[in-house]
Every structure is written in structure tokens, then in C-alpha cells.
XYZ file of C-alpha atoms in Angstrom:
719
model
C -14.947 28.099 -13.199
C -14.482 24.757 -14.954
C -11.222 25.775 -16.600
C -9.702 27.559 -13.653
C -6.014 28.285 -14.290
C -3.160 28.777 -11.832
C -1.158 31.988 -12.236
C 2.428 30.736 -12.374
C 5.219 32.218 -10.306
C 8.338 32.853 -12.316
C 10.765 29.963 -12.705
C 14.237 31.324 -13.366
C 15.625 28.234 -15.054
C 15.243 26.992 -18.604
C 12.179 24.887 -19.509
C 12.419 22.501 -22.468
C 9.539 20.530 -24.029
C 10.771 17.244 -22.616
C 9.402 13.782 -23.397
C 6.147 11.973 -22.558
C 7.958 8.780 -21.568
C 8.884 7.543 -19.076
C 6.248 8.903 -16.736
C 7.261 10.517 -13.462
C 10.293 12.629 -12.602
C 13.363 11.056 -14.194
C 16.851 12.414 -13.552
C 19.895 12.134 -15.727
C 23.110 14.118 -15.608
C 21.554 16.890 -17.720
C 18.449 17.534 -15.602
C 14.992 16.154 -14.837
C 12.187 15.197 -17.221
C 8.678 15.474 -15.759
C 5.729 13.601 -17.308
C 2.189 13.272 -15.925
C -0.772 11.499 -17.492
C -4.203 13.142 -17.370
C -6.734 12.643 -20.139
C -9.386 14.982 -18.733
C -7.295 17.846 -17.344
C -7.317 21.304 -18.945
C -4.051 22.376 -17.348
C -1.136 20.963 -15.344
C 1.208 23.022 -13.170
C 4.473 21.720 -11.723
C 5.174 23.241 -8.286
C 8.696 23.354 -6.821
C 9.568 23.522 -3.113
C 12.745 24.025 -1.097
C 11.645 22.176 2.071
C 8.974 19.586 2.940
C 7.226 21.991 5.321
C 7.142 24.975 2.956
C 3.756 26.708 2.963
C 3.945 27.498 -0.734
C 5.990 26.669 -3.790
C 8.873 28.884 -4.775
C 8.136 28.411 -8.477
C 5.483 27.065 -10.828
C 5.861 25.766 -14.364
C 2.753 25.587 -16.519
C 3.089 22.590 -18.832
C 2.600 23.522 -22.479
C 3.444 20.171 -24.079
C 0.860 17.377 -24.226
C 1.438 14.083 -26.061
C -1.172 11.308 -25.932
C -2.651 12.906 -22.786
C 0.774 13.053 -21.127
C 1.798 16.520 -19.940
C 5.564 16.954 -19.968
C 8.523 19.312 -19.581
C 12.263 19.060 -19.020
C 14.177 21.230 -16.537
C 17.912 21.263 -17.383
C 20.290 21.455 -14.446
C 17.792 20.245 -11.853
C 19.315 17.870 -9.276
C 18.140 14.930 -7.144
C 16.523 15.975 -3.893
C 14.224 18.511 -5.573
C 10.761 18.555 -3.930
C 7.740 18.949 -6.172
C 4.011 18.456 -6.581
C 1.271 19.104 -9.130
C -1.789 21.293 -9.377
C -4.223 20.049 -12.017
C -7.060 22.105 -13.495
C -10.291 20.945 -15.113
C -13.955 20.361 -14.431
C -15.243 20.147 -10.874
C -18.465 18.207 -11.341
C -18.479 15.453 -8.669
C -21.819 13.993 -9.794
C -20.210 13.309 -13.178
C -16.998 12.013 -11.624
C -14.780 15.065 -12.239
C -12.831 16.235 -9.167
C -10.228 18.705 -10.454
C -9.248 21.340 -7.900
C -5.929 23.193 -8.418
C -5.998 24.412 -4.820
C -4.982 20.881 -3.834
C -1.320 19.984 -4.192
C -1.025 16.462 -5.591
C 1.579 13.734 -5.340
C 3.068 12.382 -8.546
C 1.655 8.840 -9.065
C 5.151 7.880 -10.263
C 7.032 9.586 -7.405
C 9.980 7.395 -6.392
C 10.198 9.040 -2.975
C 7.721 11.009 -0.850
C 8.728 13.344 1.954
C 7.711 12.113 5.379
C 4.570 10.851 7.075
C 1.249 11.626 5.363
C -1.124 12.903 8.021
C -4.475 13.683 6.430
C -5.749 17.136 7.392
C -8.890 19.053 6.494
C -7.207 21.121 3.784
C -6.596 17.937 1.785
C -10.320 17.463 1.111
C -11.399 19.053 -2.179
C -14.984 19.742 -1.141
C -17.360 21.187 1.383
C -20.422 19.075 2.070
C -23.871 20.641 1.847
C -26.202 19.268 4.471
C -29.418 17.631 3.295
C -30.918 14.365 2.107
C -28.852 14.358 -1.102
C -25.070 14.574 -1.127
C -23.871 17.824 -2.681
C -20.171 18.598 -2.908
C -18.892 22.120 -3.490
C -15.306 22.980 -4.420
C -13.206 23.825 -1.370
C -10.643 26.601 -1.883
C -8.123 26.095 0.941
C -4.595 25.571 -0.367
C -3.385 22.145 0.807
C 0.310 22.796 0.092
C 1.264 23.801 3.682
C 0.192 20.411 5.055
C 0.627 18.231 1.972
C 3.663 15.993 1.470
C 5.906 16.521 -1.521
C 7.270 14.193 -4.161
C 11.074 13.902 -4.342
C 13.357 13.642 -7.375
C 15.934 10.875 -6.873
C 18.965 9.453 -8.610
C 18.215 5.760 -9.142
C 21.870 4.757 -9.558
C 23.108 2.311 -6.912
C 26.085 -0.018 -6.476
C 24.778 -3.573 -6.090
C 28.394 -4.813 -5.846
C 27.618 -7.654 -8.209
C 25.170 -9.267 -5.766
C 22.622 -11.391 -7.628
C 19.166 -12.592 -6.728
C 19.236 -16.020 -5.005
C 16.581 -17.407 -7.391
C 15.307 -20.036 -4.955
C 12.933 -22.567 -6.479
C 9.381 -22.050 -5.252
C 8.990 -25.595 -3.932
C 12.106 -25.089 -1.791
C 10.804 -21.839 -0.310
C 9.889 -21.175 3.314
C 8.308 -17.741 3.633
C 8.279 -15.556 6.732
C 5.711 -12.734 6.770
C 6.682 -9.682 8.825
C 6.098 -5.996 9.509
C 9.142 -3.791 8.896
C 8.649 -1.600 11.940
C 7.106 -4.111 14.306
C 9.796 -6.730 13.814
C 12.728 -4.704 15.167
C 11.116 -1.908 17.203
C 11.826 -3.668 20.525
C 15.090 -5.422 19.619
C 17.715 -4.536 22.254
C 20.747 -5.290 20.071
C 19.804 -2.844 17.311
C 20.800 0.834 17.738
C 17.797 2.770 18.961
C 17.685 5.095 15.952
C 17.624 2.083 13.591
C 14.827 0.148 15.272
C 11.696 -0.175 13.183
C 13.496 0.722 9.943
C 14.821 -0.831 6.759
C 18.312 -0.444 8.197
C 17.283 -2.209 11.392
C 15.800 -5.094 9.412
C 19.079 -5.370 7.482
C 21.100 -5.564 10.711
C 23.350 -8.668 10.727
C 21.734 -9.869 13.974
C 18.338 -9.993 12.274
C 19.720 -11.719 9.203
C 21.505 -14.239 11.433
C 18.196 -14.857 13.217
C 16.508 -15.799 9.952
C 19.444 -17.933 8.869
C 19.324 -19.810 12.168
C 15.577 -20.299 11.851
C 16.023 -21.548 8.284
C 13.571 -19.459 6.261
C 14.363 -18.670 2.621
C 12.366 -15.475 2.099
C 10.946 -12.590 4.063
C 7.595 -11.226 2.906
C 7.240 -7.585 3.897
C 3.853 -6.173 4.747
C 3.189 -3.032 2.646
C 6.177 -0.738 2.202
C 4.713 1.326 -0.642
C 4.296 4.816 0.796
C 0.946 4.931 2.555
C -1.295 7.431 4.300
C -2.765 7.406 7.794
C -6.575 7.561 7.869
C -8.001 10.671 9.481
C -10.602 8.726 11.442
C -7.784 6.698 13.065
C -5.622 9.720 13.796
C -8.590 11.448 15.429
C -8.784 8.496 17.858
C -5.061 8.507 18.609
C -4.448 5.436 16.429
C -2.682 5.020 13.077
C -2.601 2.857 9.971
C -0.035 0.380 11.319
C -0.370 -2.372 8.722
C -0.006 0.012 5.780
C -2.761 -1.287 3.479
C -3.479 2.294 2.426
C -1.044 2.929 -0.429
C -0.695 6.256 -2.226
C 2.814 5.937 -3.721
C 3.322 2.747 -5.735
C 6.973 3.528 -6.537
C 8.091 5.045 -3.221
C 9.387 3.130 -0.183
C 7.461 4.236 2.889
C 9.426 7.118 4.400
C 8.598 6.399 8.070
C 10.615 3.168 7.844
C 13.812 5.062 6.989
C 16.561 5.612 9.548
C 18.733 7.802 7.332
C 16.278 10.528 6.286
C 13.003 10.884 4.461
C 13.776 13.068 1.436
C 14.954 10.351 -0.907
C 17.455 8.566 1.329
C 14.860 5.860 2.021
C 15.321 4.522 -1.506
C 18.961 3.545 -1.066
C 18.280 2.332 2.465
C 15.729 -0.111 1.095
C 18.139 -1.208 -1.628
C 20.768 -1.880 1.047
C 18.241 -4.115 2.806
C 17.597 -6.145 -0.339
C 21.311 -6.430 -1.058
C 22.014 -7.658 2.479
C 19.401 -10.410 2.248
C 20.566 -11.469 -1.193
C 24.136 -11.709 0.100
C 22.815 -14.010 2.817
C 21.025 -16.177 0.234
C 17.509 -15.062 1.158
C 14.809 -13.455 -0.950
C 12.617 -10.405 -0.380
C 8.941 -10.511 -1.362
C 6.654 -7.470 -1.187
C 3.020 -7.450 -0.124
C 1.576 -4.987 -2.660
C -1.777 -3.199 -2.615
C -2.800 -2.290 -6.156
C -6.512 -2.866 -5.625
C -7.242 0.523 -4.006
C -5.599 3.713 -2.756
C -5.594 5.847 0.382
C -8.038 8.357 -1.111
C -11.028 6.330 0.074
C -14.586 6.886 -1.117
C -16.180 10.021 -2.571
C -15.775 11.774 0.787
C -12.072 10.931 1.153
C -9.061 13.260 0.787
C -7.607 14.356 -2.544
C -3.944 13.389 -2.422
C -3.077 12.317 -5.963
C -5.127 10.162 -8.342
C -8.538 11.681 -7.631
C -7.334 15.161 -8.497
C -5.268 14.080 -11.532
C -7.829 11.993 -13.422
C -10.587 10.470 -11.317
C -12.297 8.850 -14.314
C -9.208 6.942 -15.441
C -7.727 5.867 -12.127
C -10.850 4.642 -10.296
C -13.812 2.413 -11.014
C -16.824 4.700 -10.802
C -20.432 3.595 -10.638
C -21.703 3.838 -14.208
C -25.077 5.385 -13.361
C -23.840 7.513 -10.449
C -20.154 8.373 -11.059
C -19.982 10.435 -7.876
C -19.607 7.054 -6.151
C -16.851 4.461 -6.404
C -17.257 0.762 -7.091
C -15.865 -0.836 -3.948
C -14.643 -4.431 -4.180
C -12.098 -3.872 -1.412
C -14.001 -2.547 1.605
C -11.841 0.590 1.594
C -14.075 2.901 -0.414
C -12.538 2.613 -3.897
C -11.102 0.199 -6.443
C -8.349 1.021 -8.932
C -9.572 0.894 -12.514
C -7.399 -1.672 -14.260
C -9.791 -1.521 -17.212
C -8.022 1.743 -18.029
C -4.873 1.124 -20.071
C -3.048 3.946 -18.257
C -3.882 2.597 -14.815
C -2.804 -0.867 -15.928
C 0.425 0.723 -17.191
C 0.931 2.357 -13.797
C 0.719 -1.009 -12.025
C 2.981 -2.775 -14.509
C 5.533 0.056 -14.447
C 5.520 -0.122 -10.655
C 6.071 -3.892 -10.625
C 8.934 -3.635 -13.119
C 10.524 -0.822 -11.120
C 10.565 -2.882 -7.922
C 11.784 -5.940 -9.816
C 14.631 -4.178 -11.641
C 15.656 -1.028 -9.764
C 14.886 -2.405 -6.289
C 15.727 -6.050 -7.130
C 12.908 -7.670 -5.144
C 12.153 -11.325 -5.807
C 8.384 -11.468 -5.897
C 5.047 -10.021 -4.946
C 2.061 -11.013 -2.857
C -1.001 -9.236 -4.277
C -3.493 -8.047 -1.683
C -7.134 -8.799 -2.642
C -5.932 -10.017 -6.026
C -9.439 -10.904 -7.205
C -10.175 -7.169 -7.397
C -7.292 -6.833 -9.865
C -8.576 -9.678 -12.024
C -12.110 -8.350 -12.419
C -13.461 -7.488 -15.837
C -16.521 -5.263 -15.990
C -18.229 -7.285 -13.256
C -16.806 -10.746 -12.697
C -13.412 -12.087 -11.747
C -11.872 -13.462 -14.921
C -8.943 -15.857 -15.188
C -8.131 -14.245 -18.521
C -8.423 -10.658 -17.364
C -6.236 -8.015 -18.990
C -4.184 -7.665 -15.817
C -3.303 -11.357 -15.596
C -2.639 -11.592 -19.334
C -0.327 -8.608 -19.172
C 1.688 -10.083 -16.319
C 2.017 -13.424 -18.083
C 3.385 -11.712 -21.184
C 5.874 -9.587 -19.294
C 9.383 -11.082 -19.604
C 10.447 -9.725 -16.194
C 7.407 -9.965 -13.917
C 6.357 -13.404 -15.164
C 9.649 -14.843 -13.902
C 9.231 -13.661 -10.309
C 7.295 -15.242 -7.460
C 3.659 -14.221 -7.925
C 1.359 -14.867 -4.985
C -2.328 -13.976 -4.969
C -4.600 -13.341 -2.045
C -7.374 -14.955 -4.105
C -10.408 -13.097 -2.800
C -11.983 -9.666 -2.500
C -15.220 -8.396 -0.946
C -17.313 -8.325 -4.117
C -19.762 -10.966 -5.327
C -17.913 -13.997 -6.663
C -14.638 -12.696 -5.271
C -13.550 -15.916 -3.493
C -11.307 -17.516 -6.127
C -9.077 -19.988 -4.256
C -7.784 -22.478 -6.826
C -8.784 -20.401 -9.848
C -5.743 -18.248 -10.554
C -3.821 -19.414 -13.629
C -0.467 -21.142 -14.004
C 2.504 -19.055 -12.793
C 0.502 -17.922 -9.768
C 0.658 -19.286 -6.247
C -2.211 -18.535 -3.863
C -2.731 -17.968 -0.188
C -4.679 -21.148 0.501
C -7.490 -20.127 2.842
C -8.932 -23.640 2.654
C -5.674 -25.000 4.067
C -5.861 -22.600 7.018
C -9.465 -23.508 7.806
C -8.976 -27.259 7.429
C -5.933 -27.441 9.708
C -7.599 -25.255 12.329
C -10.760 -27.394 12.319
C -8.866 -30.674 12.554
C -6.702 -29.643 15.507
C -9.707 -28.113 17.256
C -11.195 -31.590 17.158
C -14.034 -30.937 14.726
C -15.735 -33.925 13.143
C -15.585 -34.930 9.451
C -12.171 -33.384 8.821
C -9.796 -36.228 7.882
C -10.660 -36.297 4.175
C -10.281 -32.534 3.855
C -7.026 -32.567 5.822
C -5.648 -35.312 3.567
C -5.976 -33.022 0.547
C -4.327 -30.134 2.384
C -1.403 -32.232 3.667
C -0.697 -33.521 0.165
C -0.566 -30.127 -1.563
C -4.283 -29.467 -2.265
C -4.298 -31.385 -5.527
C -8.092 -30.992 -5.626
C -7.582 -27.234 -6.081
C -4.516 -27.074 -8.307
C -3.652 -30.302 -10.117
C -6.386 -30.139 -12.764
C -5.293 -26.593 -13.625
C -1.831 -27.775 -14.634
C -0.308 -26.350 -11.488
C 2.118 -27.762 -8.931
C 2.108 -28.285 -5.151
C 4.024 -25.009 -4.825
C 0.905 -23.245 -6.090
C -0.430 -23.606 -2.552
C 0.909 -21.106 -0.028
C 0.042 -22.911 3.187
C -0.555 -20.885 6.326
C -2.301 -21.316 9.646
C -2.067 -17.676 10.694
C -1.174 -14.383 9.000
C -1.061 -10.720 9.945
C -4.857 -10.607 9.597
C -6.434 -12.617 12.405
C -5.227 -14.320 15.566
C -1.559 -15.005 16.127
C -0.735 -18.671 16.694
C -0.598 -18.178 20.467
C -3.958 -16.416 20.448
C -5.456 -19.124 18.228
C -4.969 -21.616 21.087
C -5.773 -19.084 23.850
C -9.005 -17.348 22.851
C -12.462 -18.409 21.722
C -13.512 -14.845 20.915
C -11.789 -11.764 19.500
C -10.840 -9.004 21.942
C -10.442 -5.885 19.812
C -11.477 -3.275 22.373
C -8.184 -1.392 21.901
C -9.278 -0.562 18.331
C -12.033 1.672 19.795
C -14.772 0.187 17.617
C -16.704 -1.532 20.439
C -15.178 -4.875 19.391
C -17.253 -4.813 16.190
C -14.264 -4.964 13.827
C -12.326 -8.059 12.874
C -13.340 -11.587 11.919
C -15.848 -13.456 14.101
C -15.236 -16.852 12.473
C -11.792 -17.694 13.851
C -12.024 -21.496 14.185
C -10.101 -21.176 17.438
C -10.196 -22.909 20.836
C -8.836 -21.405 24.029
C -7.692 -24.824 25.347
C -9.709 -24.480 28.529
C -9.511 -20.833 29.622
C -10.026 -17.508 27.859
C -6.780 -15.557 27.663
C -3.864 -15.605 30.120
C -3.808 -18.385 32.712
C -1.543 -19.834 35.388
C -3.000 -23.319 35.017
C -0.001 -25.558 34.105
C -2.217 -28.134 32.377
C -3.750 -25.526 30.067
C -0.343 -23.973 29.376
C 1.055 -27.393 28.480
C -1.948 -28.081 26.228
C -1.505 -24.752 24.439
C 2.208 -25.317 23.873
C 1.521 -28.725 22.392
C -1.196 -27.385 20.105
C 1.184 -24.718 18.823
C 3.684 -27.462 18.009
C 0.923 -29.377 16.198
C 0.058 -26.387 14.033
C 3.670 -25.569 13.178
C 4.508 -29.225 12.615
C 1.549 -29.688 10.262
C 2.455 -26.527 8.368
C 6.066 -27.557 7.839
C 5.305 -31.168 6.915
C 2.603 -30.336 4.342
C 3.222 -30.373 0.605
C 3.197 -26.836 -0.791
C 4.970 -23.693 0.429
C 4.759 -22.891 4.155
C 4.348 -19.313 5.339
C 5.076 -18.448 8.972
C 3.558 -15.307 10.442
C 6.086 -13.215 12.350
C 6.434 -14.189 15.962
C 4.553 -17.476 15.763
C 7.856 -19.295 16.162
C 8.061 -18.074 19.762
C 4.385 -17.529 20.604
C 3.757 -13.816 20.031
C 0.430 -12.601 21.415
C -1.820 -9.654 20.591
C -3.928 -10.353 23.694
C -6.776 -11.674 21.589
C -6.857 -8.778 19.109
C -7.439 -10.316 15.680
C -7.413 -7.047 13.732
C -4.378 -5.088 14.932
C -4.246 -2.945 11.783
C -4.289 0.259 13.826
C -2.067 -0.839 16.725
C 1.377 0.689 16.243
C 2.355 -0.308 19.764
C 3.813 -3.108 21.864
C 0.502 -4.921 21.420
C 1.491 -5.720 17.821
C 5.293 -5.489 17.873
C 7.686 -8.424 18.199
C 8.982 -8.995 21.734
C 12.501 -10.322 22.163
C 12.548 -11.117 25.901
C 11.444 -14.738 25.813
C 10.600 -17.075 28.653
C 11.598 -20.746 28.626
C 8.593 -22.119 26.743
C 9.058 -19.513 24.027
C 12.671 -20.575 23.525
C 11.483 -24.191 23.291
C 8.928 -23.296 20.614
C 11.591 -21.474 18.608
C 13.871 -24.516 18.800
C 10.987 -26.767 17.739
C 10.215 -24.533 14.737
C 13.880 -24.455 13.776
C 14.058 -28.238 13.956
C 10.919 -28.721 11.842
C 12.263 -26.371 9.174
C 15.526 -28.321 9.206
C 13.655 -31.606 8.835
C 11.682 -30.196 5.915
C 14.822 -29.024 4.139
C 16.695 -32.286 4.785
C 13.888 -34.482 3.415
C 12.976 -33.431 -0.160
C 10.013 -35.821 -0.211
C 8.273 -33.287 2.048
C 8.464 -30.572 -0.631
C 8.561 -32.225 -4.086
C 8.220 -30.177 -7.257
C 5.412 -32.369 -8.558
C 2.369 -34.132 -7.207
C 2.641 -37.840 -6.433
C 1.933 -39.980 -9.488
C -0.766 -42.034 -7.770
C -2.241 -39.243 -5.779
C -5.842 -40.248 -5.244
C -6.838 -39.580 -1.664
C -9.264 -42.511 -1.687
C -9.292 -45.923 -3.345
C -6.804 -48.683 -4.085
C -3.612 -48.792 -6.098
C -1.884 -45.917 -4.310
C 1.803 -46.611 -4.081
C 3.882 -43.465 -3.658
C 1.423 -41.978 -1.188
C -0.757 -44.034 1.144
C -3.363 -43.149 3.714
C -3.146 -45.457 6.709
C -5.744 -46.319 9.353
C -4.983 -47.341 12.926
C -4.746 -51.014 11.878
C -1.853 -50.209 9.552
C -3.970 -50.738 6.442
C -5.198 -48.382 3.734
C -8.083 -46.142 4.729
C -11.393 -47.473 3.416
C -14.138 -45.420 1.818
C -16.265 -46.055 4.871
C -13.564 -44.601 7.114
C -13.203 -41.508 4.938
C -16.953 -40.975 5.283
C -17.114 -41.611 9.034
C -17.593 -38.305 10.805
C -16.060 -39.212 14.178
C -12.658 -40.385 12.868
C -9.948 -37.975 13.969
C -6.780 -39.991 13.384
C -4.894 -41.148 10.280
C -1.439 -41.596 8.766
C 0.068 -40.268 5.537
C 2.924 -42.389 4.189
C 5.233 -40.890 1.567
C 7.239 -43.416 -0.410
C 10.141 -41.489 -1.881
C 11.582 -44.663 -3.374
C 8.701 -44.700 -5.846
C 8.809 -40.990 -6.635
C 12.056 -40.181 -8.382
C 12.994 -36.539 -7.869
C 15.974 -34.465 -8.920
C 17.016 -31.091 -7.632
C 17.355 -28.065 -9.924
C 20.949 -29.107 -10.696
C 19.984 -32.576 -11.896
C 21.188 -34.421 -8.785
C 19.151 -37.375 -7.533
C 17.497 -36.583 -4.226
C 17.636 -38.837 -1.193
C 14.920 -41.485 -1.372
C 13.209 -42.648 1.805
C 9.853 -43.523 3.326
C 8.239 -41.183 5.845
C 5.052 -41.603 7.863
C 3.115 -38.685 9.344
C 0.602 -39.563 12.053
C -2.038 -37.124 13.330
C -4.439 -37.637 16.226
C -6.895 -34.928 17.282
C -8.770 -37.195 19.736
C -8.588 -36.334 23.420
C -7.173 -39.812 24.192
C -4.197 -41.951 23.198
C -4.785 -44.209 20.178
C -2.789 -47.415 19.481
C -1.585 -47.135 15.871
C -0.317 -50.247 14.080
C 2.590 -49.258 11.881
C 2.375 -50.479 8.258
C 4.554 -53.488 7.404
C 4.029 -54.608 3.810
C 7.241 -54.096 1.828
C 8.793 -52.167 4.698
C 11.362 -52.671 7.403
C 9.785 -53.418 10.777
C 11.668 -50.655 12.553
C 10.754 -46.959 12.383
C 12.729 -44.002 13.712
C 10.801 -41.189 15.394
C 12.016 -37.921 13.867
C 9.566 -35.747 15.801
C 6.750 -36.220 18.294
C 4.855 -33.124 19.457
C 3.957 -34.830 22.735
C 7.609 -34.596 23.753
C 8.362 -31.582 25.892
C 12.038 -32.135 25.181
C 13.505 -34.293 22.476
C 15.495 -37.290 23.772
C 19.242 -37.252 23.255
C 19.321 -40.571 21.393
C 17.149 -41.572 18.412
C 13.949 -43.407 19.339
C 13.098 -46.505 17.306
C 9.732 -48.263 17.358
C 7.986 -51.134 15.615
C 4.672 -52.916 15.819
C 2.121 -50.728 17.580
C 2.846 -47.071 18.276
C 1.023 -45.371 21.157
C -0.105 -42.142 19.494
C -0.864 -39.727 22.297
C -3.903 -37.476 22.377
C -3.742 -34.315 20.230
C -0.363 -35.242 18.773
C 1.535 -35.184 15.489
C 4.379 -37.656 14.880
C 6.862 -38.001 12.033
C 8.568 -41.381 11.520
C 11.145 -42.654 9.040
C 11.281 -46.247 7.942
C 14.703 -47.731 8.756
C 15.867 -49.515 5.586
């Protein structure tokens, strides 16, 4: 029956009409107001539960009030901690895109907490599949409530103790990407029951670690409540990374140490407060491009069963199927005003109630798509720019998706920073020793002005990274030529094949001291380049000590020691940490390495460049012929801070100086004549990646500098 109704069990309390706004379950001292949007439903039933593992609800309330397609009711006297879900009635015509099935208990899209781990089971699928050449779905009548998670009513009030957001300027930021569980799961100094949790990440020892390292912000891989894919669970794996969101307002319950029935909300707030007290920011990696419900054969957990037509992009001619720009089976429909509202309400909630400092948008091109193409003036981007709260936070795009025309590096508008994939590829190619890379590297070192300057943007628009969660770790980048993803049980067919890596002479682990030394030096080169480049550096968790995933470049399903941080370091790992710490300190102490604006005379090629110069091995400006010569693998970038007047955000004049960065990816030492015109003859070596251990006393040089093979050097002119 298309208009199948649920026979309600008696609810003993009072039911008032309630209000259609705000959406979700909202508690005040008088009770709870419930509001759920569904344009195409014929009936909505609120189901109440005592415990997360209850097989059935103890009461049902059939909503009678509908305002602008929002179904609503108010339950006086109801308290925080109440568990609930929805059953939604309507058409079940999959070929026309209607998937209503009141036998399936559904999560509230606005739930601010969800009870426990979502393990997809067969009862959560709304169909049975008829065998044959054509796909035919028939309504499946098993009640999913016994295995389905429940939404939780919470009290959003929290004592922030007057702690304010640090409000660090973007150009002063140093971002550290991490996984909440993986970062602390093996940390010996954290109580065992707090490892892998929000509370563990807020432990003073972890905060002290970041303060010692010198980063300004942690970027958390997805902490919106997510589901574990059935196909992974069937293989004994799980969705470790968390790019499978189903609750855009709810902190993931598995990361809570103090309980999973609403307590996770305050535990996350305590984390944010602790980092803000320490002067650091918290950025969330958010996944609004798709949900955990997958394609047309996926489970029905929430959106599909509430209003499939509004929440998802369906193929216009065959609405059984989903338009998939994400590679996950579906794409959220931000052309729908209600779905756009959902995303904006979620962002504002995390910005205000949870006090986070910014967002990194996964596959952001999928969010910016109009009917077909990615548009810089899409409704989503326009809406964010007009929002007085969200527009003032750090907004970072992953500027690509899997659809045609989805690679949009350099095309997101002002206010947005971008993960700069061109930076990653250029730096990897140069330090691998590829030909024809110096011109490209020059742009990347100087803030990628070719991508951002003409758009009215700043160097901080470029989020520079060499590695991230997706792909090789830094150690594996210098240790493997090929991916080794056998542990993912997909016959090594998953993951990226184009890694731009070099194993330094042997594939994987080795005892060869020469290869080990070469790898350690190459890691220093990558980290040194990252932290000396204009733009905003992002360090992937564990790269500062050489974390390995044994060649696995797609550890999305590896919730194990393969992907977790290890805290028992050997000597070379301690040395790499100290090197990273020193490079971050150098970056922070020398503002010319992270200016707010591009250099005034910022042409990479040609004459008349004063505040930035590109130097050849003779100490002169690079010629056009040298830029075009494929075999050149060495150059210098000189930054003249005395000609680029900069002030900090308080109006104080910044220290002016002249720095010279030398890079050599040849396999032999190159004599490099240091520039002289208008400069002091003597230069101080601030860092040299060929040094295994920094000398105790400053090293000063003049004349010709012997630039060792595969080396980066930073010098300061002594004036």
C-alpha cells in the first residue's frame, strides 16, 4: 500500500502541536520540540525507546501538524537522554525515486547525538532484490528497530568558562591533520580507557606535544557520526577513516570515553575548550558531499527513507539511480533548498555550539556543482559567503571530485583556501629528481601565485602538503615505488597508482645504512620545503617522526596498528621530530617565510625582480634559457624582506631580513656562488638537510657554497 500507516502505541504524556523550527529535537526546560522535514511523506511517526538495544519502541506519536512540509510536535516534560527514531510513510516506487518504508527505523538528520556504533545489518535494507536482467526492488518488511541505532535528545548547555577562540590569522597557521582514534590509541601515558577518544586527544600530554612541535591547529579527520560499510564488516575490516557520514550534527560516538548516549557531545566540547585554552585551533574535515546510505542498493538509515527526492541527486531519466560525483554511490542534493539548509545549519551548529574554528570540505567540487558543472557562483558557495558566522571561519576546500570537470584547483572564490594538489605533485617530482621541474617548483615555493593571485586571493589560499591521510605517509613516499595494499583484501587494486614516489634504492624495509641515510635526508628535504614555502603548511600525522603504513596508500579500512600512531621511537625518528620542530620554529621566527601578501615584484621569470629573486649557480638571476632547460635541478630563491614591508595583525613592524633558500635534486654536489650585489658577503646557515646533526655554533659562509647532492639549505644574509 502506498499510504501504509503505522498503528501507534499509546503515549501517556501530553502532545502539543509544537513548532516547525528549528528542525531536530530541541530541548528546553519545558520539554522537547521535534521537527522533521519531508515534502513527499504521507505520514511521520515519532518512536520512543528506553535503551539503545530495545527491540521495539515503548511509544509512538503520529505527527498531526505539518507546516511547509515540516512535521512537528512538542512533548512537555521530556528530558535529555531520551532515545528516539522516526518511521516515515509514503510511496514505495523505487523506479520513480520513492523509497518510503515505515518498517525501517530512521535517524533524525538533525540528531545531535546517536547511540553507539552503526553496524549495517540486513534488516536495514528497505528492499528485496528480484533476480533477472533488470533491477527490481520490492519492499522488505523486516523491522529494523532491533538493530538500528537511535537518535538522542541532548541539552546543549555547556560552561565554556569564558574561553575564546584563538582567532589565528590564516597566514600564521601551521595545520596538523590527524585521526582522533589513531593518534592516541597506542600512547602509553594516556589511561587505557581514554585512548583513541576525544578525552585522550585532550590529554595535557598530547596538547604539550603539539605545543612543543609548534603547530597552530589540529585538523580532525571526520568526526561526524558515520556508519561502517557492510562489505568491509563482512571481511573483518571497518570504515576507519570515517568518510561515511550519516549524522551531520552528532560527534561520532565510538570516539567517546565517557559514554555514547549523549555524553560524547560534552566530551568533544571539552576537547575544543582545552585546545583553545592552549592557544590552538580545531578544524573539522567535513563530508557533506555524500552519505553512508550508498547507491540504490545501500541501506536505509535516514535520508533515503525520509525524502529520497529532496536529499539526493537522482538521475533525471532513471531516478532509481543516484548521480555519483563522489565514488561512494550517491551525492547530496544541494540544489534542494532544504538540503542546503541542512548543511548550513550543521556548519553553524559546529561553529557556535561546538566552537570549532574552521572546516575542510571533502570533495568540495561536488558541493559547488550546479545542474551539471562546477560553478564558482553556485548556491552553496554564495550562501556560505553571505553567512555572517561561517564566512568568518577558516574554509578549506578539497577542490576536486570524481565527476567530469571536477578538478578545480585554483578556482574556488575569495575566502576559500584549497588543498593544493599541484604543490604536492611538484615537490614530489622535484625531489625525486624529475626533469623540467624548477619553473613549476618556483611557483609552488612562492605561494602558487599562478593559481591564486589573479583571483584576488592571498598566499594563504594555498594549503601546501606533501602527504595527507590519503596516500603514502612521508616515510613510505621515500621507501616504496609501488603501493602495497594487500591488507585491504582487494587484491591490491584499490588506492592510487600514481604516487610520484621513489624507494631510494630498495623496496620497503632495509638494513642498508646508505639507503636509510638517503631516506632520512629526503624526509628532511620534503619537510623543509613544506615549511619554507609561502602559503599554509599542513603536516600529516606522524610524518614528523616517520610513521609507516608498510606501503599501504589507502588505509581507509585499517583500524589497526598499521594505521595508528606509534610512540616508541628509535633514534632517527627522534632526530626527524627535532628537525621538524626546528623548521616550524624557523618559520614562525621569520615572517618573510609566511607573509600575508604576495611579493610586489613576483614574476618568476624576467628582470626587475627585487623583493624576490631566483638565483642560478653563478649567483645571478635565472635566465629564460635556464628556466626552459629540462636538466636543471638546482636553483635559489632569495627573499628580500627589507623591500617588502610587513606588519603583524597588531600593526607592529615585522623583522626585516634577507633569506636564501637553495635546493639541489642532482645526485652530486654543486658549487653555488652566493649572490653579492647589495648584500653583505657573509651568510649564516640556518639549516642544511645534509647535516645529520646541527653544529653547536652558527656556521657562516661566503663566496661559493658547496651544495651537497639532494639537499635543501636555508641561509640568512648577515647585515
